[in-house]
Each structure stands twice: as C-alpha cells, then as structure tokens.
CSV table of C-alpha atoms and ligand atoms in Angstrom, one decimal:
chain,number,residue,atom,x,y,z
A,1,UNK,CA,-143.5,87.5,41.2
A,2,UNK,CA,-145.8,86.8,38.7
A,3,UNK,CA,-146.6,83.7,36.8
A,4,UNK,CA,-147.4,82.4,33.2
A,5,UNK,CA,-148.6,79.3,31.6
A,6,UNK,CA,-145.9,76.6,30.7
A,7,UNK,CA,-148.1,73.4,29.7
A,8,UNK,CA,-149.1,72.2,33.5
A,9,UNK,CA,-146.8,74.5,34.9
A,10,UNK,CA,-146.8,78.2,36.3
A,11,UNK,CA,-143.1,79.6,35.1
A,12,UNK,CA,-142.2,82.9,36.8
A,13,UNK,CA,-143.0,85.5,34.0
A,14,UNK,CA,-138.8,86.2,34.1
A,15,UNK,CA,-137.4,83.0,34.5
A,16,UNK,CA,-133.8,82.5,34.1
A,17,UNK,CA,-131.3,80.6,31.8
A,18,UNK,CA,-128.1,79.0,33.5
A,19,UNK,CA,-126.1,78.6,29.9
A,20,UNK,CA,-123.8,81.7,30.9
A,21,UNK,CA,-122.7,80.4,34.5
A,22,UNK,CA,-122.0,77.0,32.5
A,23,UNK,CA,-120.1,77.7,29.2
A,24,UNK,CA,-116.8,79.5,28.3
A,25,UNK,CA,-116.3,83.1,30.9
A,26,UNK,CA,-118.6,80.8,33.4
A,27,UNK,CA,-118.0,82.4,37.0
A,28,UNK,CA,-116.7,79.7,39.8
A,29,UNK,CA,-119.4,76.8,40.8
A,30,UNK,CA,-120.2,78.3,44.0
A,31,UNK,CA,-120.4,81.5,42.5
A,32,UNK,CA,-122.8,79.5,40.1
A,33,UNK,CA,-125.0,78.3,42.5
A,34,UNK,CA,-125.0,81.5,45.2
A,35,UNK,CA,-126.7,82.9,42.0
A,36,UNK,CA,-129.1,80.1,40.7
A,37,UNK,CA,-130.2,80.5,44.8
A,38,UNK,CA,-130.8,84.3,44.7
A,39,UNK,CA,-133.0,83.8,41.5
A,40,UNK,CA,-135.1,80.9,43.4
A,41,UNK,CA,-135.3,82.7,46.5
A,42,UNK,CA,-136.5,85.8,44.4
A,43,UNK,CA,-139.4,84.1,43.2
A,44,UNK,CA,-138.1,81.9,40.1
A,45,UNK,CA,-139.9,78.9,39.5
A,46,UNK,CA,-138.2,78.1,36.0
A,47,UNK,CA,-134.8,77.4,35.0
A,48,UNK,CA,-133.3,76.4,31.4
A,49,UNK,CA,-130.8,74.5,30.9
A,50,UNK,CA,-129.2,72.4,28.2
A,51,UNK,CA,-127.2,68.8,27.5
A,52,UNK,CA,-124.7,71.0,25.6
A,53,UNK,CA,-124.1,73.6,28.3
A,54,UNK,CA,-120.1,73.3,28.8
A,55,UNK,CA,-117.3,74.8,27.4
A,56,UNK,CA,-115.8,73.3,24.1
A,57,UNK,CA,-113.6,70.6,24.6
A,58,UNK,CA,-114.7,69.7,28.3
A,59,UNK,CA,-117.4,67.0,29.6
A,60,UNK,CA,-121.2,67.6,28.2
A,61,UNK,CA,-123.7,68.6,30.8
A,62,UNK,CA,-122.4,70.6,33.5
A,63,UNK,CA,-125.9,73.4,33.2
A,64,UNK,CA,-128.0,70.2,33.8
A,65,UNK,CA,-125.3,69.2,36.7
A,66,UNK,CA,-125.2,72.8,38.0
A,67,UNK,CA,-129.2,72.9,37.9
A,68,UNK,CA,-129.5,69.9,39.8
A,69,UNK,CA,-127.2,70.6,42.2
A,70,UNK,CA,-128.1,74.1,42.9
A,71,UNK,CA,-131.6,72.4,43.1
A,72,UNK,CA,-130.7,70.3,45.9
A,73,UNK,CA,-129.2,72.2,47.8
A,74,UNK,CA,-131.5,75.2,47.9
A,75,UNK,CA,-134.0,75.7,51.1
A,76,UNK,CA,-137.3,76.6,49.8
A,77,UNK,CA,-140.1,74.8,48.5
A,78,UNK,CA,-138.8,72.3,45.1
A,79,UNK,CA,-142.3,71.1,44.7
A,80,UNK,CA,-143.1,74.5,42.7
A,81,UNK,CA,-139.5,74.5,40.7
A,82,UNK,CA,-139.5,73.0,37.5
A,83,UNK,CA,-136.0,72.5,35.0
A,84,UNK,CA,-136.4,72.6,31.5
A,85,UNK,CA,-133.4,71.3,29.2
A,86,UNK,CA,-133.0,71.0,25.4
A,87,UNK,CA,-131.0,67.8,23.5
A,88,UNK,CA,-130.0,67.6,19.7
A,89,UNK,CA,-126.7,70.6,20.5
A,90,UNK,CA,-123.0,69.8,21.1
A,91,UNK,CA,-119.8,71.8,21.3
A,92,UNK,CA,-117.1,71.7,19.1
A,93,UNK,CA,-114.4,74.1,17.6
A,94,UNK,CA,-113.6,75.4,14.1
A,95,UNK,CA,-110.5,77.5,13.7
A,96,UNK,CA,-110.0,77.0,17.3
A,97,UNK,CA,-113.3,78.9,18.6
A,98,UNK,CA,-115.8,77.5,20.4
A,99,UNK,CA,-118.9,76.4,18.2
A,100,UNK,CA,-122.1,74.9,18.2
A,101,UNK,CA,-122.8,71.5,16.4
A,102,UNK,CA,-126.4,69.7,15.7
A,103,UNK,CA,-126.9,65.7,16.0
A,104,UNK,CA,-130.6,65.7,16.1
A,105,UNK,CA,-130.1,61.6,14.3
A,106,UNK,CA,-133.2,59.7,16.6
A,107,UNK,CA,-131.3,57.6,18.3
A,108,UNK,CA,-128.6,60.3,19.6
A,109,UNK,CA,-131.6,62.6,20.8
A,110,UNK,CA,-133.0,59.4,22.9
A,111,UNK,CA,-129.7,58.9,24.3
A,112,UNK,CA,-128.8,62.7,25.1
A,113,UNK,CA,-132.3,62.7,26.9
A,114,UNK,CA,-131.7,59.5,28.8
A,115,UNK,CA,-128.1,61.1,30.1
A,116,UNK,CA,-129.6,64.5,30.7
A,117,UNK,CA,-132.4,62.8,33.2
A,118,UNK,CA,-129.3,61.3,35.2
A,119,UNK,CA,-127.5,64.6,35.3
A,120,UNK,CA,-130.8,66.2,36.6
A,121,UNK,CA,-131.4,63.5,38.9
A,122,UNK,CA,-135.1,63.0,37.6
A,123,UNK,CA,-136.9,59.7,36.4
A,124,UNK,CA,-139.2,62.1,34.1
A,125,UNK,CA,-137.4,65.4,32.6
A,126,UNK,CA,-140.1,68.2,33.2
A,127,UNK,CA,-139.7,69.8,29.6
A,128,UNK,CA,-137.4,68.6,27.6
A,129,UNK,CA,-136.7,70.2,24.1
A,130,UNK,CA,-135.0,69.7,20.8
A,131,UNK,CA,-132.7,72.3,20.7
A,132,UNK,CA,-132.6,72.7,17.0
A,133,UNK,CA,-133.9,71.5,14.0
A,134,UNK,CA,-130.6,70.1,11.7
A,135,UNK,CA,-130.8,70.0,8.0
A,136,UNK,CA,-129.5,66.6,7.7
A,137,UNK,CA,-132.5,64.9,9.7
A,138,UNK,CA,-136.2,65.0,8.7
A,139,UNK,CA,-138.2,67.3,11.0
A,140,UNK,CA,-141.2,64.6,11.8
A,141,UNK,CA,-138.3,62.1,12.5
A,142,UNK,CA,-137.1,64.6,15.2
A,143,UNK,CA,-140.4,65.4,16.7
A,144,UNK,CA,-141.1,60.9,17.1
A,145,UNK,CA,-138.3,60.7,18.9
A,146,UNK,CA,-139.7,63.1,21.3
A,147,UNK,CA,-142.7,61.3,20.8
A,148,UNK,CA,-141.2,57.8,21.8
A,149,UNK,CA,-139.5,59.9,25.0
A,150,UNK,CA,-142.6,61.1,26.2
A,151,UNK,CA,-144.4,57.7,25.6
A,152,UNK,CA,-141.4,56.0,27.6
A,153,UNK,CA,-141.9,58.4,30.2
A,154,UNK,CA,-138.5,60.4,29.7
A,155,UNK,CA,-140.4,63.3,29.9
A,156,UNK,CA,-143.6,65.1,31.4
A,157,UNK,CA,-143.8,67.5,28.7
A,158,UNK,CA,-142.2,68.9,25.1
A,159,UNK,CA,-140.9,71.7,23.6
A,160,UNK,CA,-139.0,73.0,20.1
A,161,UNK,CA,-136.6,75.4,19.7
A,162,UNK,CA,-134.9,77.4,17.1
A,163,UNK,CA,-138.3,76.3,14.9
A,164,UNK,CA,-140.0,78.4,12.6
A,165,UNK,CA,-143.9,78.7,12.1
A,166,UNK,CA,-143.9,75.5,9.7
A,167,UNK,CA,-142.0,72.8,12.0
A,168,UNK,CA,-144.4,74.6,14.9
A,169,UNK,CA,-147.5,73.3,13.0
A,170,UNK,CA,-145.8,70.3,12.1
A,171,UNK,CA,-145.1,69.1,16.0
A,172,UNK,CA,-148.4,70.4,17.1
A,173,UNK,CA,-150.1,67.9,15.0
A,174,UNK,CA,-147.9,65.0,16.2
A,175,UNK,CA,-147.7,65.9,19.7
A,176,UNK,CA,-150.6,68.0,20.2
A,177,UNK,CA,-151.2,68.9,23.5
A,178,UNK,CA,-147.8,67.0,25.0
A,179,UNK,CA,-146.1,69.9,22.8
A,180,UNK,CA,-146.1,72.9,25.5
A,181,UNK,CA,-143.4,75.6,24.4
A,182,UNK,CA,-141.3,76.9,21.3
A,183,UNK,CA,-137.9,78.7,22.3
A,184,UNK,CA,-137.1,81.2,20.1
A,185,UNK,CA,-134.6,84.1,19.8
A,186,UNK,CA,-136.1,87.4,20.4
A,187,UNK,CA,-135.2,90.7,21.8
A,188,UNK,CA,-135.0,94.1,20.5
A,189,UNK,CA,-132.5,93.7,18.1
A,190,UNK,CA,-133.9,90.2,17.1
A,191,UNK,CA,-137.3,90.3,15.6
A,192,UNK,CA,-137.9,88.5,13.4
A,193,UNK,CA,-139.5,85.9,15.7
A,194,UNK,CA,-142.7,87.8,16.0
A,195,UNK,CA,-144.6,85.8,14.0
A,196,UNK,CA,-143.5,82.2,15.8
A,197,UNK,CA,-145.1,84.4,18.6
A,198,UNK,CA,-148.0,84.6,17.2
A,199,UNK,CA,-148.3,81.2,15.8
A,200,UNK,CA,-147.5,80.1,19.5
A,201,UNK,CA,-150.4,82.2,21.0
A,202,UNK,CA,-153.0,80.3,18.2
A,203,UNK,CA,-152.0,76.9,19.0
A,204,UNK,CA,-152.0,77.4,23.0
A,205,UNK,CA,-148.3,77.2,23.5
A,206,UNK,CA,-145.6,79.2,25.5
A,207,UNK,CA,-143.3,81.4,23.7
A,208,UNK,CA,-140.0,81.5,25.3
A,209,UNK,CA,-137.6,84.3,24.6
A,210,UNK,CA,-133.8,83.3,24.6
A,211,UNK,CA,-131.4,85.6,24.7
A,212,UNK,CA,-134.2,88.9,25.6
A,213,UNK,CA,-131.7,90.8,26.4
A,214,UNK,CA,-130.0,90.7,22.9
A,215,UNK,CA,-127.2,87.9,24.6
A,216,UNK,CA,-123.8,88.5,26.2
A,217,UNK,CA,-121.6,86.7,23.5
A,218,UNK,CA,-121.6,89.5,20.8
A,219,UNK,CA,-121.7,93.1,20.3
A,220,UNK,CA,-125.5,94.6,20.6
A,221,UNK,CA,-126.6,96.4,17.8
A,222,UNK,CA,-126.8,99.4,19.7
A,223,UNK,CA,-129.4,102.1,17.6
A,224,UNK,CA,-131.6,99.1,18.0
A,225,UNK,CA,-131.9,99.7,22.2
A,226,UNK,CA,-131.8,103.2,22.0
A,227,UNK,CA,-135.5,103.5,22.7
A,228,UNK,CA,-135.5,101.3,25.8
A,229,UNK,CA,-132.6,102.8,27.3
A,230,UNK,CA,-134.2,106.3,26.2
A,231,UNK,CA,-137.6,104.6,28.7
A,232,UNK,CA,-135.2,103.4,31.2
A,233,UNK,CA,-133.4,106.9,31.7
A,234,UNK,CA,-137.0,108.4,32.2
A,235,UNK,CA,-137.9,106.0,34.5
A,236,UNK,CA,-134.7,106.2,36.2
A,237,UNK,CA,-134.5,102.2,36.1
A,238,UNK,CA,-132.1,99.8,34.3
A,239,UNK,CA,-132.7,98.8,30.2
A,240,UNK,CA,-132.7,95.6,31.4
A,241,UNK,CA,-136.3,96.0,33.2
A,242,UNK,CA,-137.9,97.7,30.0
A,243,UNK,CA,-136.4,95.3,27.3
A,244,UNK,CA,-138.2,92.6,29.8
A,245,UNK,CA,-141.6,94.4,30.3
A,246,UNK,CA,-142.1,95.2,26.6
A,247,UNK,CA,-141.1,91.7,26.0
A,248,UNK,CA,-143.8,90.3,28.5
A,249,UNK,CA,-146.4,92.9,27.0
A,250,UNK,CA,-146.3,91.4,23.3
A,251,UNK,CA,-148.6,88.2,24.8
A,252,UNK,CA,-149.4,86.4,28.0
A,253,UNK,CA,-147.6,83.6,26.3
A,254,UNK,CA,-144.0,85.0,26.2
A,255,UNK,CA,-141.9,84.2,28.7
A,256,UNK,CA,-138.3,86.0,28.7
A,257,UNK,CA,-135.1,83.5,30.1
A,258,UNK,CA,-132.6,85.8,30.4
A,259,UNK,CA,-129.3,84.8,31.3
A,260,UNK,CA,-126.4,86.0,33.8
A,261,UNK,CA,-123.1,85.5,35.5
A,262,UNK,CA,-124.3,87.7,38.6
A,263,UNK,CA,-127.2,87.7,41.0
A,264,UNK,CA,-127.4,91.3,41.0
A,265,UNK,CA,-128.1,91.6,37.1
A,266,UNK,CA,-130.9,88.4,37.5
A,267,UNK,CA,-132.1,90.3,40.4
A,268,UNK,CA,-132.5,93.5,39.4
A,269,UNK,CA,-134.3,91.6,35.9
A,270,UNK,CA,-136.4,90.1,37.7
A,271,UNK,CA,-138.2,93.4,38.7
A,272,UNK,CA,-139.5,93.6,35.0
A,273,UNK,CA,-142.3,91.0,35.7
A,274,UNK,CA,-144.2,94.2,37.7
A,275,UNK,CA,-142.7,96.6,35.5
A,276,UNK,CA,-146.5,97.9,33.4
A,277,UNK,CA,-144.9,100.2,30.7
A,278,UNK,CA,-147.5,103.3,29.0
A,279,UNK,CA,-149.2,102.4,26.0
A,280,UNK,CA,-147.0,105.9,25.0
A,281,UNK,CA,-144.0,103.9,26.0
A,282,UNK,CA,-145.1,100.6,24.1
A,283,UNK,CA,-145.8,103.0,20.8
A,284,UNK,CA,-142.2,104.0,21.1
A,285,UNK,CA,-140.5,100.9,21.5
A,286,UNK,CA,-142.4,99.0,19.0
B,301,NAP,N1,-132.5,77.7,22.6
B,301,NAP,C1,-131.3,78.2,22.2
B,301,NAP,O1,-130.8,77.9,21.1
B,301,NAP,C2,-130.7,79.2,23.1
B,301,NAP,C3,-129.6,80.0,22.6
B,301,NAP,C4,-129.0,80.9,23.4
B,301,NAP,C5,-129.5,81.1,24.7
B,301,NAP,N2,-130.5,80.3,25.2
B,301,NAP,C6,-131.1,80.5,26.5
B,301,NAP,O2,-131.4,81.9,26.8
B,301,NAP,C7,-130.7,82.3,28.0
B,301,NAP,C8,-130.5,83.7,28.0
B,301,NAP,O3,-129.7,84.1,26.9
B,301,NAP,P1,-128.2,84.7,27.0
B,301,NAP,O4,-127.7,84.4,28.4
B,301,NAP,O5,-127.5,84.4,25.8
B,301,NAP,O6,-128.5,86.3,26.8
B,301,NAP,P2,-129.4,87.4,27.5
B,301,NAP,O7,-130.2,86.9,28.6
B,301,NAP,O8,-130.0,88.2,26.4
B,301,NAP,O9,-128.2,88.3,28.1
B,301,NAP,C9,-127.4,88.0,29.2
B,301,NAP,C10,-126.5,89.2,29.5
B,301,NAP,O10,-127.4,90.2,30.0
B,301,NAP,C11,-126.8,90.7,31.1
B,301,NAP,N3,-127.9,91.1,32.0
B,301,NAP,C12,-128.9,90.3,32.5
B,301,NAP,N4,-129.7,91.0,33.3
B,301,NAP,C13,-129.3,92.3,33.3
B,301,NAP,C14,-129.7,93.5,33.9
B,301,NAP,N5,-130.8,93.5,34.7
B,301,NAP,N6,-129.0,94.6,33.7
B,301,NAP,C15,-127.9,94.6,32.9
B,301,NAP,N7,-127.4,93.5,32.3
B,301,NAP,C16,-128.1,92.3,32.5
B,301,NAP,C17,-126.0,89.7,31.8
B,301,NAP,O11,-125.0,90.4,32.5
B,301,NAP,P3,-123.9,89.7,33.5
B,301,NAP,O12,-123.2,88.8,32.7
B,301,NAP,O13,-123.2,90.9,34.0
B,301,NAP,O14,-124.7,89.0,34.6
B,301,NAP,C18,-125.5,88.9,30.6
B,301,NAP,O15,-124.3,89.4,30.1
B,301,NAP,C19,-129.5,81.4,28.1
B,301,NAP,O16,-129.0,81.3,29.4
B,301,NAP,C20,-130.1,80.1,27.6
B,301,NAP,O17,-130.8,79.4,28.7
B,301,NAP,C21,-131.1,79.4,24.4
C-alpha cells in the first residue's frame, strides 16, 4: 500500500468510506465488519464515516458505531488506523424517500461532535468534518464552532466538505494549519471539483474524493466512463482500478474514499494505489 498526507497522518492512498454498509441496502453487521477487516488487513489506514450514516427514520450513528466496533475488534496494529467522521447532516424523508437534511446551527454541530466521540469510543475525534455548508448559517459561524471543538480538545484535527474554493480560503484563515482536508465530490462524471483540487494543493491540504467511483445510489452517466473502461479492457483489469489511478494522478493531495457493500469490490480497489497509468492513457481520460 501506499500512503498520502492527511494533516499528521499517513492515509492509505485508497482509503475507504463505510456510508454504504451503514445506510438504506446496508449488507448485515457482520457482513459489515468481515468487510471493514479485509480493507484493514489489506493495508487501509483510513476510514470515513459520518454522524448521519443510518437509514431514514432509524437511530443516528450506526457508520461511527460500525467503525468503532469493527475497530476493536480487528487484530492488527490500531496505532496506525485513524477514523475520520463529518457532523452538520441528518436523515429525513420527503415524499417518503430517504433524504439528506443540514443543521450546521453552532450549538447542534458541538453536540453532534460530542455524541459522535462516544459512538467512536475516542476522547479526541481524529478528523472531524463539517459535512456541509447550509444556507441558513453563516459560514465563519460554522468553521468557530470547529474552532471551539478543536480548542476543547474534541478533536485532533479539521476538515470541510461539500465547500467550494471561497469557504476553503475562508476556514484556512481561521483555522490555519488545524484545517487538514476538504471532501469533495469528484469522479469521472463529476468534475467540476477540479479547481477545490487545486485550491487544496496551494494551501497544503488533502483533497478527498467522495464518491470516485461516480456513487452507488444513481445511475452513472455512462459515455462519461467510456474511456476508463475502454483503459481497463486493454489492461485486462477492472474500471474500478483506472477511475482510482487517474484519480490519484491529478495530485499527491487526492485521496479517493470509495465506498462498498463487499470486500471483494474494496479489495480489488485497492489495487489502484500501484496502478501507474501511461501519460497516453492519462491524455485519453482527461
Ligand atoms: N462528504 C459527503 O457529502 C459524502 C457524500 C457521499 C459519499 N461520501 C463518502 O464517500 C464514500 C464513497 O462514496 P459512495 O460509496 O457513494 O460511492 P463510490 O465509492 O463512488 O461507489 C461505490 C460503489 O462502487 C462499487 N465499487 C467499489 N469498488 C469497486 C470495484 N473495484 N469494482 C466494481 N465496483 C466497485 C461498489 O460496489 P458494491 O456495492 O458491489 O460493493 C459501490 O456500489 C462514502 O462511503 C462516504 O464515506 C461523502
């Protein structure tokens, strides 16, 4: 495995997001954790999680409680594992399918971040996030309250997500260099992060890629992947592997979290981190 830079810690380049084994089509919680375990004993180091990881209408937190469990009761080394987790999301319904809400008011984030320490089982969150910036709450209002939860000691480190290049600057000079990552959307058929990568790359900070491998929950926008799967079938290996190495070829910064419900699709992703595509292949995919 190789690693990257995430504030003071070394992430596995493909690290791995646990929100499909925790929300609606989540496979069974041993299933869960047989698959958390063959991504750590792979050579994962880094695992995202969320407050609102549940299906709508159950209990909040079961990612950070499926994290923390599949934590404990793994057999390697912990001291090199680190849990990131994001507050300010929370599930709801509207015409009876699942949906995303924002509460990012101050007091709510503090709260969330105190009861997402106790599901993790941690004094001091590793990286805690804001998951996303809400129109109804000033963005510098947002960014103290991570503020006050690093200075309590909530948490080692920050991050943003779902920001774009102006709330990046904006957190950077309030937290400077406690600020360590932006999560952002980006895969082949989502783009138009590129600059939040570059903006990342100026101001020292990870970039990490959510949903790299365009998501599970919708339809891909297929002519978009043609290329990579037109790579893969040359190379005889999966889409997967060449979504992930161009994605880790834009900059050392980026790291990919993709998600799944099996160990075999994490597994053969994780293969990507020593995947070195042509310059040929890079020109094609773009
Ligand atoms: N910050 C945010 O607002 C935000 C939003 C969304 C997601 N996220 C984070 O990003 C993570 C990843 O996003 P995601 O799970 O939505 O989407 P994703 O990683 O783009 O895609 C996951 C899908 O890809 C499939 N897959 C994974 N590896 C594969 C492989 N090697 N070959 C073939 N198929 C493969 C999985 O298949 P199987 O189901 O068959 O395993 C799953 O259906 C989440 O878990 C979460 O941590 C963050």
């Amino acid at each position: 495995m190789k690693y990257r830079n995430l504030g003071p810690y070394k992430a596995s380049a493909i690290s791995y997001g646990n929100m499909p084994l925790s929300i609606e089509g989540r496979p069974d919680r041993a299933t869960a954790i047989d698959v958390i375990h063959a991504a750590l004993d792979a050579g994962v180091t880094h695992i995202d999680t969320a407050w609102a990881y549940y299906p709508s209408g159950e209990e909040p937190q079961y990612g950070e409680g499926l994290a923390a469990e599949a934590l404990a009761s793994w057999d390697g080394d912990r001291s090199e594992i680190t849990i990131a987790t994001k507050v300010g999301h929370y599930r709801n319904f509207t015409d009876g399918e699942p949906t995303w809400g924002v509460d990012d008011e101050p007091d709510h984030l503090k709260q969330n971040a105190h009861e997402s320490a106790r599901a993790l089982g941690v004094d001091t969150i590793d990286l805690l996030y804001s998951h996303r910036p809400s129109p109804d709450v000033p963005y510098e209002k947002v960014i103290g309250a991570l503020a006050d939860l690093l200075d309590e000691g909530f948490a080692r480190v920050v991050g943003i997500s779902n920001a774009n290049e102006e709330q990046i600057r904006l957190a950077h000079r309030i937290l400077g260099d406690r600020l360590v990552a932006v999560q952002n959307q980006f895969s082949p058929g989502f783009r138009s992060s590129e600059p939040e990568i570059d903006v990342t790359g100026e101001l020292g900070l990870a970039f990490v890629a959510w949903s790299p491998l365009g998501g599970y929950r919708k339809p891909l926008d297929e002519p978009k992947f043609a290329p990579f799967q037109q790579v893969a079938d040359a190379r005889g290996i999966s889409r997967a592997q060449v979504i992930l190495a161009w994605e880790l070829a834009k900059a050392p910064h980026v790291i990919p979290i993709p998600g799944s419900h099996r160990s075999a699709t994490i597994l053969d992703s994780l293969k990507a981190a020593d995947l070195d595509l042509t310059d040929e292949e890079l020109a094609l995919l773009g």
